[in-house]
């Protein structure tokens, strides 16, 4: 969290011991522990309320953007492919009858 190594923690403890004395240090440690616990609890409550609001927003957005079911379209008659192709006339060559003059 604060990226403190063992040497830094020992230094902080020694300074606190000199400043507050051996009798006050346990009381201060307990108070600090309670404060940290309350802070974590408050942060968790704020996070939970944000998560709840976010899930409500996502739910309402998903309901609003739900894809509509398209109406059934009337089926149109599809002509058979062979009836559409025109047969070549007597003086025209078909695609497979073309001769290469090369």
PDB file of N, CA and C in Angstrom:
ATOM      1  N   UNK A   1       0.833  -1.186   0.000  1.00  0.00           N
ATOM      2  CA  UNK A   1       0.000   0.000   0.000  1.00  0.00           C
ATOM      3  C   UNK A   1       0.876   1.247   0.000  1.00  0.00           C
ATOM      4  N   UNK A   2       1.763   1.363   1.011  1.00  0.00           N
ATOM      5  CA  UNK A   2       2.666   2.516   1.075  1.00  0.00           C
ATOM      6  C   UNK A   2       4.047   2.144   0.570  1.00  0.00           C
ATOM      7  N   UNK A   3       4.232   0.877   0.202  1.00  0.00           N
ATOM      8  CA  UNK A   3       5.496   0.374  -0.312  1.00  0.00           C
ATOM      9  C   UNK A   3       6.641   0.641   0.665  1.00  0.00           C
ATOM     10  N   UNK A   4       6.412   0.267   1.935  1.00  0.00           N
ATOM     11  CA  UNK A   4       7.442   0.421   2.963  1.00  0.00           C
ATOM     12  C   UNK A   4       8.109  -0.929   3.194  1.00  0.00           C
ATOM     13  N   UNK A   5       9.434  -0.921   3.271  1.00  0.00           N
ATOM     14  CA  UNK A   5      10.175  -2.131   3.572  1.00  0.00           C
ATOM     15  C   UNK A   5      10.286  -2.320   5.083  1.00  0.00           C
ATOM     16  N   UNK A   6      10.975  -3.375   5.474  1.00  0.00           N
ATOM     17  CA  UNK A   6      11.126  -3.685   6.899  1.00  0.00           C
ATOM     18  C   UNK A   6      11.929  -2.600   7.619  1.00  0.00           C
ATOM     19  N   UNK A   7      12.954  -2.067   7.004  1.00  0.00           N
ATOM     20  CA  UNK A   7      13.770  -1.032   7.650  1.00  0.00           C
ATOM     21  C   UNK A   7      12.950   0.232   7.898  1.00  0.00           C
ATOM     22  N   UNK A   8      12.119   0.617   6.939  1.00  0.00           N
ATOM     23  CA  UNK A   8      11.302   1.820   7.114  1.00  0.00           C
ATOM     24  C   UNK A   8      10.282   1.635   8.232  1.00  0.00           C
ATOM     25  N   UNK A   9       9.688   0.433   8.311  1.00  0.00           N
ATOM     26  CA  UNK A   9       8.710   0.171   9.373  1.00  0.00           C
ATOM     27  C   UNK A   9       9.359   0.229  10.758  1.00  0.00           C
ATOM     28  N   UNK A  10      10.553  -0.333  10.885  1.00  0.00           N
ATOM     29  CA  UNK A  10      11.263  -0.288  12.170  1.00  0.00           C
ATOM     30  C   UNK A  10      11.586   1.152  12.539  1.00  0.00           C
ATOM     31  N   UNK A  11      12.018   1.948  11.583  1.00  0.00           N
ATOM     32  CA  UNK A  11      12.322   3.356  11.835  1.00  0.00           C
ATOM     33  C   UNK A  11      11.073   4.111  12.304  1.00  0.00           C
ATOM     34  N   UNK A  12       9.941   3.878  11.641  1.00  0.00           N
ATOM     35  CA  UNK A  12       8.684   4.540  12.043  1.00  0.00           C
ATOM     36  C   UNK A  12       8.303   4.114  13.461  1.00  0.00           C
ATOM     37  N   UNK A  13       8.449   2.824  13.781  1.00  0.00           N
ATOM     38  CA  UNK A  13       8.113   2.339  15.118  1.00  0.00           C
ATOM     39  C   UNK A  13       9.006   2.977  16.183  1.00  0.00           C
ATOM     40  N   UNK A  14      10.300   3.082  15.925  1.00  0.00           N
ATOM     41  CA  UNK A  14      11.231   3.678  16.897  1.00  0.00           C
ATOM     42  C   UNK A  14      10.910   5.154  17.105  1.00  0.00           C
ATOM     43  N   UNK A  15      10.627   5.885  16.029  1.00  0.00           N
ATOM     44  CA  UNK A  15      10.281   7.308  16.157  1.00  0.00           C
ATOM     45  C   UNK A  15       8.987   7.457  16.951  1.00  0.00           C
ATOM     46  N   UNK A  16       7.986   6.608  16.663  1.00  0.00           N
ATOM     47  CA  UNK A  16       6.721   6.674  17.404  1.00  0.00           C
ATOM     48  C   UNK A  16       6.948   6.334  18.871  1.00  0.00           C
ATOM     49  N   UNK A  17       7.818   5.403  19.167  1.00  0.00           N
ATOM     50  CA  UNK A  17       8.119   5.035  20.552  1.00  0.00           C
ATOM     51  C   UNK A  17       8.737   6.204  21.298  1.00  0.00           C
ATOM     52  N   UNK A  18       9.643   6.940  20.659  1.00  0.00           N
ATOM     53  CA  UNK A  18      10.248   8.112  21.307  1.00  0.00           C
ATOM     54  C   UNK A  18       9.246   9.249  21.466  1.00  0.00           C
ATOM     55  N   UNK A  19       8.413   9.460  20.471  1.00  0.00           N
ATOM     56  CA  UNK A  19       7.485  10.596  20.513  1.00  0.00           C
ATOM     57  C   UNK A  19       6.367  10.354  21.518  1.00  0.00           C
ATOM     58  N   UNK A  20       5.743   9.183  21.484  1.00  0.00           N
ATOM     59  CA  UNK A  20       4.561   8.944  22.319  1.00  0.00           C
ATOM     60  C   UNK A  20       4.862   8.191  23.608  1.00  0.00           C
ATOM     61  N   UNK A  21       5.953   7.504  23.683  1.00  0.00           N
ATOM     62  CA  UNK A  21       6.298   6.780  24.903  1.00  0.00           C
ATOM     63  C   UNK A  21       5.712   5.377  24.889  1.00  0.00           C
ATOM     64  N   UNK A  22       6.289   4.498  25.728  1.00  0.00           N
ATOM     65  CA  UNK A  22       5.861   3.093  25.722  1.00  0.00           C
ATOM     66  C   UNK A  22       4.451   2.876  26.275  1.00  0.00           C
ATOM     67  N   UNK A  23       3.953   3.795  27.112  1.00  0.00           N
ATOM     68  CA  UNK A  23       2.620   3.603  27.695  1.00  0.00           C
ATOM     69  C   UNK A  23       1.511   4.012  26.718  1.00  0.00           C
ATOM     70  N   UNK A  24       1.742   5.019  25.921  1.00  0.00           N
ATOM     71  CA  UNK A  24       0.720   5.533  24.997  1.00  0.00           C
ATOM     72  C   UNK A  24       0.691   4.769  23.674  1.00  0.00           C
ATOM     73  N   UNK A  25       1.791   4.119  23.316  1.00  0.00           N
ATOM     74  CA  UNK A  25       1.900   3.481  22.008  1.00  0.00           C
ATOM     75  C   UNK A  25       0.834   2.398  21.772  1.00  0.00           C
ATOM     76  N   UNK A  26       0.537   1.498  22.712  1.00  0.00           N
ATOM     77  CA  UNK A  26      -0.518   0.495  22.464  1.00  0.00           C
ATOM     78  C   UNK A  26      -1.899   1.128  22.242  1.00  0.00           C
ATOM     79  N   UNK A  27      -2.199   2.188  22.989  1.00  0.00           N
ATOM     80  CA  UNK A  27      -3.493   2.863  22.815  1.00  0.00           C
ATOM     81  C   UNK A  27      -3.588   3.491  21.425  1.00  0.00           C
ATOM     82  N   UNK A  28      -2.505   4.132  21.002  1.00  0.00           N
ATOM     83  CA  UNK A  28      -2.491   4.746  19.676  1.00  0.00           C
ATOM     84  C   UNK A  28      -2.594   3.692  18.567  1.00  0.00           C
ATOM     85  N   UNK A  29      -1.947   2.553  18.763  1.00  0.00           N
ATOM     86  CA  UNK A  29      -2.015   1.480  17.768  1.00  0.00           C
ATOM     87  C   UNK A  29      -3.440   0.952  17.632  1.00  0.00           C
ATOM     88  N   UNK A  30      -4.125   0.760  18.769  1.00  0.00           N
ATOM     89  CA  UNK A  30      -5.518   0.311  18.732  1.00  0.00           C
ATOM     90  C   UNK A  30      -6.408   1.323  18.030  1.00  0.00           C
ATOM     91  N   UNK A  31      -6.219   2.588  18.350  1.00  0.00           N
ATOM     92  CA  UNK A  31      -7.024   3.639  17.724  1.00  0.00           C
ATOM     93  C   UNK A  31      -6.758   3.696  16.214  1.00  0.00           C
ATOM     94  N   UNK A  32      -5.492   3.558  15.847  1.00  0.00           N
ATOM     95  CA  UNK A  32      -5.150   3.553  14.427  1.00  0.00           C
ATOM     96  C   UNK A  32      -5.779   2.346  13.714  1.00  0.00           C
ATOM     97  N   UNK A  33      -5.743   1.193  14.353  1.00  0.00           N
ATOM     98  CA  UNK A  33      -6.361  -0.015  13.782  1.00  0.00           C
ATOM     99  C   UNK A  33      -7.862   0.150  13.596  1.00  0.00           C
ATOM    100  N   UNK A  34      -8.533   0.721  14.601  1.00  0.00           N
ATOM    101  CA  UNK A  34      -9.983   0.976  14.492  1.00  0.00           C
ATOM    102  C   UNK A  34     -10.281   1.957  13.354  1.00  0.00           C
ATOM    103  N   UNK A  35      -9.454   2.989  13.259  1.00  0.00           N
ATOM    104  CA  UNK A  35      -9.656   3.981  12.197  1.00  0.00           C
ATOM    105  C   UNK A  35      -9.505   3.379  10.808  1.00  0.00           C
ATOM    106  N   UNK A  36      -8.485   2.543  10.659  1.00  0.00           N
ATOM    107  CA  UNK A  36      -8.268   1.890   9.366  1.00  0.00           C
ATOM    108  C   UNK A  36      -9.437   0.958   9.048  1.00  0.00           C
ATOM    109  N   UNK A  37      -9.917   0.221  10.052  1.00  0.00           N
ATOM    110  CA  UNK A  37     -11.050  -0.681   9.856  1.00  0.00           C
ATOM    111  C   UNK A  37     -12.306   0.084   9.438  1.00  0.00           C
ATOM    112  N   UNK A  38     -12.573   1.199  10.102  1.00  0.00           N
ATOM    113  CA  UNK A  38     -13.737   2.026   9.752  1.00  0.00           C
ATOM    114  C   UNK A  38     -13.597   2.600   8.342  1.00  0.00           C
ATOM    115  N   UNK A  39     -12.398   3.004   7.994  1.00  0.00           N
ATOM    116  CA  UNK A  39     -12.165   3.547   6.652  1.00  0.00           C
ATOM    117  C   UNK A  39     -12.433   2.483   5.592  1.00  0.00           C
ATOM    118  N   UNK A  40     -11.946   1.255   5.812  1.00  0.00           N
ATOM    119  CA  UNK A  40     -12.186   0.174   4.861  1.00  0.00           C
ATOM    120  C   UNK A  40     -13.675  -0.133   4.752  1.00  0.00           C
ATOM    121  N   UNK A  41     -14.375  -0.140   5.871  1.00  0.00           N
ATOM    122  CA  UNK A  41     -15.813  -0.405   5.870  1.00  0.00           C
ATOM    123  C   UNK A  41     -16.559   0.678   5.088  1.00  0.00           C
ATOM    124  N   UNK A  42     -16.178   1.935   5.293  1.00  0.00           N
ATOM    125  CA  UNK A  42     -16.831   3.035   4.575  1.00  0.00           C
ATOM    126  C   UNK A  42     -16.547   2.950   3.074  1.00  0.00           C
ATOM    127  N   UNK A  43     -15.314   2.647   2.707  1.00  0.00           N
ATOM    128  CA  UNK A  43     -14.974   2.512   1.289  1.00  0.00           C
ATOM    129  C   UNK A  43     -15.727   1.352   0.643  1.00  0.00           C
ATOM    130  N   UNK A  44     -15.875   0.256   1.381  1.00  0.00           N
ATOM    131  CA  UNK A  44     -16.620  -0.882   0.860  1.00  0.00           C
ATOM    132  C   UNK A  44     -18.085  -0.508   0.631  1.00  0.00           C
ATOM    133  N   UNK A  45     -18.664   0.278   1.552  1.00  0.00           N
ATOM    134  CA  UNK A  45     -20.045   0.726   1.388  1.00  0.00           C
ATOM    135  C   UNK A  45     -20.216   1.614   0.170  1.00  0.00           C
ATOM    136  N   UNK A  46     -19.271   2.520  -0.040  1.00  0.00           N
ATOM    137  CA  UNK A  46     -19.334   3.397  -1.215  1.00  0.00           C
ATOM    138  C   UNK A  46     -19.197   2.572  -2.492  1.00  0.00           C
ATOM    139  N   UNK A  47     -18.270   1.621  -2.496  1.00  0.00           N
ATOM    140  CA  UNK A  47     -18.070   0.777  -3.678  1.00  0.00           C
ATOM    141  C   UNK A  47     -19.321  -0.040  -3.971  1.00  0.00           C
ATOM    142  N   UNK A  48     -19.943  -0.599  -2.934  1.00  0.00           N
ATOM    143  CA  UNK A  48     -21.164  -1.378  -3.133  1.00  0.00           C
ATOM    144  C   UNK A  48     -22.285  -0.532  -3.717  1.00  0.00           C
ATOM    145  N   UNK A  49     -22.417   0.710  -3.238  1.00  0.00           N
ATOM    146  CA  UNK A  49     -23.476   1.570  -3.769  1.00  0.00           C
ATOM    147  C   UNK A  49     -23.207   1.932  -5.231  1.00  0.00           C
ATOM    148  N   UNK A  50     -21.937   2.152  -5.594  1.00  0.00           N
ATOM    149  CA  UNK A  50     -21.605   2.420  -6.995  1.00  0.00           C
ATOM    150  C   UNK A  50     -21.877   1.192  -7.869  1.00  0.00           C
ATOM    151  N   UNK A  51     -21.519   0.004  -7.363  1.00  0.00           N
ATOM    152  CA  UNK A  51     -21.767  -1.221  -8.124  1.00  0.00           C
ATOM    153  C   UNK A  51     -23.262  -1.442  -8.337  1.00  0.00           C
ATOM    154  N   UNK A  52     -24.053  -1.160  -7.310  1.00  0.00           N
ATOM    155  CA  UNK A  52     -25.506  -1.318  -7.425  1.00  0.00           C
ATOM    156  C   UNK A  52     -26.079  -0.344  -8.452  1.00  0.00           C
ATOM    157  N   UNK A  53     -25.627   0.902  -8.404  1.00  0.00           N
ATOM    158  CA  UNK A  53     -26.097   1.898  -9.378  1.00  0.00           C
ATOM    159  C   UNK A  53     -25.674   1.505 -10.788  1.00  0.00           C
ATOM    160  N   UNK A  54     -24.459   1.000 -10.931  1.00  0.00           N
ATOM    161  CA  UNK A  54     -23.978   0.592 -12.251  1.00  0.00           C
ATOM    162  C   UNK A  54     -24.812  -0.560 -12.803  1.00  0.00           C
ATOM    163  N   UNK A  55     -25.148  -1.534 -11.958  1.00  0.00           N
ATOM    164  CA  UNK A  55     -25.947  -2.663 -12.438  1.00  0.00           C
ATOM    165  C   UNK A  55     -27.350  -2.211 -12.824  1.00  0.00           C
ATOM    166  N   UNK A  56     -27.914  -1.246 -12.088  1.00  0.00           N
ATOM    167  CA  UNK A  56     -29.236  -0.718 -12.460  1.00  0.00           C
ATOM    168  C   UNK A  56     -29.177  -0.016 -13.813  1.00  0.00           C
ATOM    169  N   UNK A  57     -28.124   0.759 -14.037  1.00  0.00           N
ATOM    170  CA  UNK A  57     -27.976   1.468 -15.314  1.00  0.00           C
ATOM    171  C   UNK A  57     -27.811   0.466 -16.456  1.00  0.00           C
ATOM    172  N   UNK A  58     -26.973  -0.541 -16.261  1.00  0.00           N
ATOM    173  CA  UNK A  58     -26.765  -1.543 -17.307  1.00  0.00           C
ATOM    174  C   UNK A  58     -28.061  -2.274 -17.622  1.00  0.00           C
ATOM    175  N   UNK A  59     -28.849  -2.576 -16.588  1.00  0.00           N
ATOM    176  CA  UNK A  59     -30.119  -3.263 -16.796  1.00  0.00           C
ATOM    177  C   UNK A  59     -31.085  -2.396 -17.588  1.00  0.00           C
ATOM    178  N   UNK A  60     -31.166  -1.115 -17.253  1.00  0.00           N
ATOM    179  CA  UNK A  60     -32.089  -0.237 -17.974  1.00  0.00           C
ATOM    180  C   UNK A  60     -31.627  -0.017 -19.407  1.00  0.00           C
ATOM    181  N   UNK A  61     -30.319   0.060 -19.628  1.00  0.00           N
ATOM    182  CA  UNK A  61     -29.809   0.233 -20.989  1.00  0.00           C
ATOM    183  C   UNK A  61     -30.081  -1.020 -21.812  1.00  0.00           C
ATOM    184  N   UNK A  62     -29.909  -2.190 -21.220  1.00  0.00           N
ATOM    185  CA  UNK A  62     -30.146  -3.423 -21.971  1.00  0.00           C
ATOM    186  C   UNK A  62     -31.619  -3.572 -22.315  1.00  0.00           C
ATOM    187  N   UNK A  63     -32.511  -3.083 -21.472  1.00  0.00           N
ATOM    188  CA  UNK A  63     -33.934  -3.139 -21.782  1.00  0.00           C
ATOM    189  C   UNK A  63     -34.291  -2.158 -22.890  1.00  0.00           C
ATOM    190  N   UNK A  64     -33.635  -0.999 -22.912  1.00  0.00           N
ATOM    191  CA  UNK A  64     -33.934   0.013 -23.922  1.00  0.00           C
ATOM    192  C   UNK A  64     -33.374  -0.362 -25.284  1.00  0.00           C
ATOM    193  N   UNK A  65     -32.242  -1.030 -25.316  1.00  0.00           N
ATOM    194  CA  UNK A  65     -31.593  -1.341 -26.594  1.00  0.00           C
ATOM    195  C   UNK A  65     -31.867  -2.763 -27.054  1.00  0.00           C
ATOM    196  N   UNK A  66     -32.853  -3.395 -26.481  1.00  0.00           N
ATOM    197  CA  UNK A  66     -33.201  -4.752 -26.867  1.00  0.00           C
ATOM    198  C   UNK A  66     -33.628  -4.744 -28.335  1.00  0.00           C
ATOM    199  N   UNK A  67     -33.122  -5.651 -29.140  1.00  0.00           N
ATOM    200  CA  UNK A  67     -33.471  -5.632 -30.561  1.00  0.00           C
ATOM    201  C   UNK A  67     -34.944  -5.956 -30.761  1.00  0.00           C
ATOM    202  N   UNK A  68     -35.563  -5.224 -31.670  1.00  0.00           N
ATOM    203  CA  UNK A  68     -36.964  -5.454 -31.960  1.00  0.00           C
ATOM    204  C   UNK A  68     -37.086  -6.656 -32.882  1.00  0.00           C
ATOM    205  N   UNK A  69     -38.168  -7.388 -32.713  1.00  0.00           N
ATOM    206  CA  UNK A  69     -38.415  -8.542 -33.562  1.00  0.00           C
ATOM    207  C   UNK A  69     -38.999  -8.028 -34.867  1.00  0.00           C
ATOM    208  N   UNK A  70     -38.351  -8.319 -35.986  1.00  0.00           N
ATOM    209  CA  UNK A  70     -38.873  -7.798 -37.253  1.00  0.00           C
ATOM    210  C   UNK A  70     -40.190  -8.472 -37.610  1.00  0.00           C
ATOM    211  N   UNK A  71     -41.053  -7.700 -38.255  1.00  0.00           N
ATOM    212  CA  UNK A  71     -42.323  -8.256 -38.688  1.00  0.00           C
ATOM    213  C   UNK A  71     -42.059  -9.221 -39.829  1.00  0.00           C
ATOM    214  N   UNK A  72     -42.924 -10.217 -39.923  1.00  0.00           N
ATOM    215  CA  UNK A  72     -42.746 -11.197 -40.985  1.00  0.00           C
ATOM    216  C   UNK A  72     -43.036 -10.538 -42.320  1.00  0.00           C
ATOM    217  N   UNK A  73     -42.107 -10.706 -43.241  1.00  0.00           N
ATOM    218  CA  UNK A  73     -42.274 -10.145 -44.570  1.00  0.00           C
ATOM    219  C   UNK A  73     -43.023 -11.146 -45.440  1.00  0.00           C
ATOM    220  N   UNK A  74     -43.786 -10.615 -46.378  1.00  0.00           N
ATOM    221  CA  UNK A  74     -44.481 -11.494 -47.298  1.00  0.00           C
ATOM    222  C   UNK A  74     -43.455 -12.116 -48.236  1.00  0.00           C
ATOM    223  N   UNK A  75     -43.629 -13.388 -48.490  1.00  0.00           N
ATOM    224  CA  UNK A  75     -42.694 -14.078 -49.367  1.00  0.00           C
ATOM    225  C   UNK A  75     -43.027 -13.738 -50.809  1.00  0.00           C
ATOM    226  N   UNK A  76     -42.013 -13.426 -51.553  1.00  0.00           N
ATOM    227  CA  UNK A  76     -42.200 -13.166 -52.974  1.00  0.00           C
ATOM    228  C   UNK A  76     -41.755 -14.388 -53.750  1.00  0.00           C
ATOM    229  N   UNK A  77     -42.391 -14.604 -54.886  1.00  0.00           N
ATOM    230  CA  UNK A  77     -42.070 -15.773 -55.685  1.00  0.00           C
ATOM    231  C   UNK A  77     -40.737 -15.549 -56.392  1.00  0.00           C
ATOM    232  N   UNK A  78     -39.874 -16.497 -56.241  1.00  0.00           N
ATOM    233  CA  UNK A  78     -38.563 -16.422 -56.879  1.00  0.00           C
ATOM    234  C   UNK A  78     -38.641 -17.229 -58.170  1.00  0.00           C
ATOM    235  N   UNK A  79     -38.368 -16.609 -59.316  1.00  0.00           N
ATOM    236  CA  UNK A  79     -38.440 -17.369 -60.577  1.00  0.00           C
ATOM    237  C   UNK A  79     -37.321 -18.393 -60.639  1.00  0.00           C
ATOM    238  N   UNK A  80     -37.581 -19.455 -61.334  1.00  0.00           N
ATOM    239  CA  UNK A  80     -36.562 -20.487 -61.476  1.00  0.00           C
ATOM    240  C   UNK A  80     -35.415 -19.944 -62.318  1.00  0.00           C
ATOM    241  N   UNK A  81     -34.190 -20.224 -61.958  1.00  0.00           N
ATOM    242  CA  UNK A  81     -33.052 -19.663 -62.684  1.00  0.00           C
ATOM    243  C   UNK A  81     -32.999 -20.059 -64.161  1.00  0.00           C
ATOM    244  N   UNK A  82     -33.401 -21.252 -64.499  1.00  0.00           N
ATOM    245  CA  UNK A  82     -33.289 -21.699 -65.881  1.00  0.00           C
ATOM    246  C   UNK A  82     -34.292 -21.003 -66.789  1.00  0.00           C
ATOM    247  N   UNK A  83     -35.407 -20.572 -66.253  1.00  0.00           N
ATOM    248  CA  UNK A  83     -36.400 -19.892 -67.066  1.00  0.00           C
ATOM    249  C   UNK A  83     -35.954 -18.476 -67.396  1.00  0.00           C
ATOM    250  N   UNK A  84     -35.079 -17.903 -66.590  1.00  0.00           N
ATOM    251  CA  UNK A  84     -34.622 -16.537 -66.814  1.00  0.00           C
ATOM    252  C   UNK A  84     -33.564 -16.456 -67.905  1.00  0.00           C
ATOM    253  N   UNK A  85     -32.814 -17.508 -68.122  1.00  0.00           N
ATOM    254  CA  UNK A  85     -31.717 -17.490 -69.079  1.00  0.00           C
ATOM    255  C   UNK A  85     -32.301 -17.592 -70.485  1.00  0.00           C
ATOM    256  N   UNK A  86     -31.913 -16.673 -71.328  1.00  0.00           N
ATOM    257  CA  UNK A  86     -32.387 -16.710 -72.713  1.00  0.00           C
ATOM    258  C   UNK A  86     -31.515 -17.665 -73.509  1.00  0.00           C
ATOM    259  N   UNK A  87     -32.176 -18.424 -74.327  1.00  0.00           N
ATOM    260  CA  UNK A  87     -31.428 -19.358 -75.173  1.00  0.00           C
ATOM    261  C   UNK A  87     -30.850 -18.586 -76.345  1.00  0.00           C
ATOM    262  N   UNK A  88     -29.632 -18.913 -76.761  1.00  0.00           N
ATOM    263  CA  UNK A  88     -29.052 -18.205 -77.906  1.00  0.00           C
ATOM    264  C   UNK A  88     -29.806 -18.532 -79.195  1.00  0.00           C
ATOM    265  N   UNK A  89     -29.873 -17.533 -80.043  1.00  0.00           N
ATOM    266  CA  UNK A  89     -30.556 -17.719 -81.324  1.00  0.00           C
ATOM    267  C   UNK A  89     -29.721 -18.574 -82.259  1.00  0.00           C
ATOM    268  N   UNK A  90     -30.244 -18.871 -83.479  1.00  0.00           N
ATOM    269  CA  UNK A  90     -29.499 -19.742 -84.408  1.00  0.00           C
ATOM    270  C   UNK A  90     -28.195 -19.124 -84.885  1.00  0.00           C
ATOM    271  N   UNK A  91     -28.103 -17.804 -84.948  1.00  0.00           N
ATOM    272  CA  UNK A  91     -26.865 -17.186 -85.410  1.00  0.00           C
ATOM    273  C   UNK A  91     -25.947 -16.757 -84.264  1.00  0.00           C
ATOM    274  N   UNK A  92     -26.352 -17.022 -83.010  1.00  0.00           N
ATOM    275  CA  UNK A  92     -25.530 -16.678 -81.834  1.00  0.00           C
ATOM    276  C   UNK A  92     -24.895 -17.937 -81.278  1.00  0.00           C
ATOM    277  N   UNK A  93     -23.721 -17.779 -80.736  1.00  0.00           N
ATOM    278  CA  UNK A  93     -23.059 -18.910 -80.099  1.00  0.00           C
ATOM    279  C   UNK A  93     -23.323 -18.872 -78.600  1.00  0.00           C
ATOM    280  N   UNK A  94     -23.515 -20.002 -78.001  1.00  0.00           N
ATOM    281  CA  UNK A  94     -23.682 -20.093 -76.551  1.00  0.00           C
ATOM    282  C   UNK A  94     -22.336 -19.996 -75.875  1.00  0.00           C
ATOM    283  N   UNK A  95     -22.283 -19.869 -74.555  1.00  0.00           N
ATOM    284  CA  UNK A  95     -21.009 -19.709 -73.857  1.00  0.00           C
ATOM    285  C   UNK A  95     -20.071 -20.890 -74.032  1.00  0.00           C
ATOM    286  N   UNK A  96     -20.614 -22.118 -74.139  1.00  0.00           N
ATOM    287  CA  UNK A  96     -19.723 -23.250 -74.264  1.00  0.00           C
ATOM    288  C   UNK A  96     -19.366 -23.535 -75.719  1.00  0.00           C
ATOM    289  N   UNK A  97     -20.016 -22.866 -76.657  1.00  0.00           N
ATOM    290  CA  UNK A  97     -19.748 -23.096 -78.066  1.00  0.00           C
ATOM    291  C   UNK A  97     -18.751 -22.106 -78.640  1.00  0.00           C
ATOM    292  N   UNK A  98     -18.289 -21.169 -77.843  1.00  0.00           N
ATOM    293  CA  UNK A  98     -17.361 -20.161 -78.355  1.00  0.00           C
ATOM    294  C   UNK A  98     -16.065 -20.830 -78.775  1.00  0.00           C
ATOM    295  N   UNK A  99     -15.574 -20.401 -79.912  1.00  0.00           N
ATOM    296  CA  UNK A  99     -14.332 -20.971 -80.427  1.00  0.00           C
ATOM    297  C   UNK A  99     -13.227 -19.951 -80.284  1.00  0.00           C
ATOM    298  N   UNK A 100     -12.080 -20.445 -79.945  1.00  0.00           N
ATOM    299  CA  UNK A 100     -10.927 -19.570 -79.800  1.00  0.00           C
ATOM    300  C   UNK A 100     -10.222 -19.483 -81.140  1.00  0.00           C
ATOM    301  N   UNK A 101     -10.094 -18.268 -81.662  1.00  0.00           N
ATOM    302  CA  UNK A 101      -9.469 -18.072 -82.965  1.00  0.00           C
ATOM    303  C   UNK A 101      -7.966 -17.847 -82.836  1.00  0.00           C
ATOM    304  N   UNK A 102      -7.359 -18.327 -81.822  1.00  0.00           N
ATOM    305  CA  UNK A 102      -5.984 -18.003 -81.584  1.00  0.00           C
ATOM    306  C   UNK A 102      -5.002 -18.983 -81.901  1.00  0.00           C
TER     307      UNK A 102
END
